[in-house]
Amino acid sequence: MFKIDELARSVEGNEPRFVEFLRNPKLSCAVYRLPVGAKDLQAPHLEDEIYFVISGRAKLKIAGKDRDVTAGDILYVRATTEHTFFEIEEDLTLIAIFGAA
C-alpha cells in the first residue's frame, strides 16, 4: 500500500525529482515533482502513461496540443507521443503510471 502524502514528501525540494516506487514486468509507478519555473526534460516513452495530478497547476503539451492541468486531473499519454509540462505556476506533483503499450 502507498500513501499519497508520503509519496509527495519523498520528492519535496526545489529541484525536479522523479522517484519510482513500484515496478514489475508490465507496470511501473513513480512520483514526479516539477517546482515552479522548472523545465520538464522528459522524452517520449515506449510505454503508455497515465498521470494523476496530486497538486499544482501547469500546462501539458501532448502531440502539439496545450492543456491546462490542475490537482485532481488524470491525464493519458499514448506511447511514443511527444509531451511536456510547461508554464508551471504552482509546484506540480504527479503520480506517473507506465504500462505496456
mmCIF file of C-alpha atoms in Angstrom:
data_model
loop_
_atom_site.group_PDB
_atom_site.id
_atom_site.type_symbol
_atom_site.label_atom_id
_atom_site.label_comp_id
_atom_site.label_asym_id
_atom_site.label_seq_id
_atom_site.Cartn_x
_atom_site.Cartn_y
_atom_site.Cartn_z
ATOM 1 C CA MET A 1 0.000 0.000 0.000
ATOM 2 C CA PHE A 2 1.185 3.521 -0.781
ATOM 3 C CA LYS A 3 0.031 6.798 0.756
ATOM 4 C CA ILE A 4 -0.176 9.893 -1.457
ATOM 5 C CA ASP A 5 1.096 12.264 1.253
ATOM 6 C CA GLU A 6 4.166 10.067 1.909
ATOM 7 C CA LEU A 7 4.922 9.801 -1.807
ATOM 8 C CA ALA A 8 4.605 13.585 -2.213
ATOM 9 C CA ARG A 9 7.016 14.158 0.691
ATOM 10 C CA SER A 10 9.577 11.888 -0.989
ATOM 11 C CA VAL A 11 10.021 14.437 -3.810
ATOM 12 C CA GLU A 12 9.923 17.700 -1.858
ATOM 13 C CA GLY A 13 12.547 20.309 -2.702
ATOM 14 C CA ASN A 14 13.500 22.960 -5.230
ATOM 15 C CA GLU A 15 14.697 20.625 -7.997
ATOM 16 C CA PRO A 16 12.696 18.401 -10.347
ATOM 17 C CA ARG A 17 12.540 14.891 -8.846
ATOM 18 C CA PHE A 18 11.341 11.519 -10.106
ATOM 19 C CA VAL A 19 11.127 8.595 -7.659
ATOM 20 C CA GLU A 20 9.936 5.182 -8.779
ATOM 21 C CA PHE A 21 8.015 3.314 -6.072
ATOM 22 C CA LEU A 22 6.715 0.234 -7.907
ATOM 23 C CA ARG A 23 7.997 -1.885 -10.798
ATOM 24 C CA ASN A 24 7.029 -5.220 -12.296
ATOM 25 C CA PRO A 25 7.330 -6.542 -15.885
ATOM 26 C CA LYS A 26 4.105 -4.866 -17.097
ATOM 27 C CA LEU A 27 3.739 -1.781 -14.882
ATOM 28 C CA SER A 28 5.760 0.872 -13.122
ATOM 29 C CA CYS A 29 4.716 3.791 -10.933
ATOM 30 C CA ALA A 30 6.582 6.894 -9.844
ATOM 31 C CA VAL A 31 6.009 10.199 -8.151
ATOM 32 C CA TYR A 32 7.242 13.186 -10.181
ATOM 33 C CA ARG A 33 7.699 16.764 -8.980
ATOM 34 C CA LEU A 34 8.327 19.893 -11.019
ATOM 35 C CA PRO A 35 8.725 23.097 -8.976
ATOM 36 C CA VAL A 36 7.517 26.476 -10.248
ATOM 37 C CA GLY A 37 9.575 27.517 -13.265
ATOM 38 C CA ALA A 38 11.225 24.098 -13.766
ATOM 39 C CA LYS A 39 11.847 22.601 -17.202
ATOM 40 C CA ASP A 40 10.346 19.205 -17.930
ATOM 41 C CA LEU A 41 13.099 17.407 -19.858
ATOM 42 C CA GLN A 42 11.424 14.055 -20.429
ATOM 43 C CA ALA A 43 11.383 12.418 -23.854
ATOM 44 C CA PRO A 44 8.614 10.267 -25.346
ATOM 45 C CA HIS A 45 8.294 6.861 -23.664
ATOM 46 C CA LEU A 46 7.855 3.401 -25.139
ATOM 47 C CA GLU A 47 5.004 2.751 -22.672
ATOM 48 C CA ASP A 48 1.531 4.243 -22.366
ATOM 49 C CA GLU A 49 1.425 6.639 -19.425
ATOM 50 C CA ILE A 50 -1.210 7.942 -17.038
ATOM 51 C CA TYR A 51 -0.572 10.956 -14.806
ATOM 52 C CA PHE A 52 -2.614 11.733 -11.713
ATOM 53 C CA VAL A 53 -2.066 15.345 -10.627
ATOM 54 C CA ILE A 54 -1.730 15.408 -6.835
ATOM 55 C CA SER A 55 -1.127 19.150 -6.574
ATOM 56 C CA GLY A 56 -0.104 22.178 -8.578
ATOM 57 C CA ARG A 57 -1.007 23.985 -11.754
ATOM 58 C CA ALA A 58 0.687 23.931 -15.167
ATOM 59 C CA LYS A 59 0.131 23.269 -18.837
ATOM 60 C CA LEU A 60 0.762 19.983 -20.627
ATOM 61 C CA LYS A 61 1.534 19.832 -24.332
ATOM 62 C CA ILE A 62 0.573 16.478 -25.873
ATOM 63 C CA ALA A 63 1.283 15.990 -29.581
ATOM 64 C CA GLY A 64 1.290 19.771 -30.087
ATOM 65 C CA LYS A 65 -1.961 20.464 -28.195
ATOM 66 C CA ASP A 66 -1.841 22.510 -24.952
ATOM 67 C CA ARG A 67 -3.994 21.582 -21.958
ATOM 68 C CA ASP A 68 -4.371 23.221 -18.549
ATOM 69 C CA VAL A 69 -3.716 20.781 -15.702
ATOM 70 C CA THR A 70 -4.514 21.122 -12.015
ATOM 71 C CA ALA A 71 -4.899 18.984 -8.894
ATOM 72 C CA GLY A 72 -7.290 16.083 -9.390
ATOM 73 C CA ASP A 73 -6.780 15.764 -13.151
ATOM 74 C CA ILE A 74 -5.994 12.400 -14.742
ATOM 75 C CA LEU A 75 -4.040 12.604 -17.997
ATOM 76 C CA TYR A 76 -3.324 9.939 -20.606
ATOM 77 C CA VAL A 77 -0.319 9.966 -22.947
ATOM 78 C CA ARG A 78 -0.052 7.275 -25.617
ATOM 79 C CA ALA A 79 3.329 5.533 -26.031
ATOM 80 C CA THR A 80 5.901 7.429 -28.164
ATOM 81 C CA THR A 81 3.823 10.655 -28.078
ATOM 82 C CA GLU A 82 5.756 13.879 -27.516
ATOM 83 C CA HIS A 83 4.642 15.575 -24.299
ATOM 84 C CA THR A 84 5.955 18.099 -21.809
ATOM 85 C CA PHE A 85 4.762 20.074 -18.803
ATOM 86 C CA PHE A 86 5.406 23.822 -19.043
ATOM 87 C CA GLU A 87 4.313 27.164 -17.555
ATOM 88 C CA ILE A 88 4.393 25.598 -14.099
ATOM 89 C CA GLU A 89 2.536 28.183 -11.992
ATOM 90 C CA GLU A 90 2.306 26.114 -8.776
ATOM 91 C CA ASP A 91 4.690 23.304 -7.759
ATOM 92 C CA LEU A 92 3.455 20.269 -9.688
ATOM 93 C CA THR A 93 3.380 16.824 -8.053
ATOM 94 C CA LEU A 94 2.168 13.864 -10.096
ATOM 95 C CA ILE A 95 1.817 10.126 -9.920
ATOM 96 C CA ALA A 96 3.060 8.627 -13.204
ATOM 97 C CA ILE A 97 1.901 5.134 -14.149
ATOM 98 C CA PHE A 98 3.609 3.394 -17.074
ATOM 99 C CA GLY A 99 2.115 0.299 -18.682
ATOM 100 C CA ALA A 100 2.843 -1.915 -21.656
ATOM 101 C CA ALA A 101 1.596 -0.268 -24.842
#
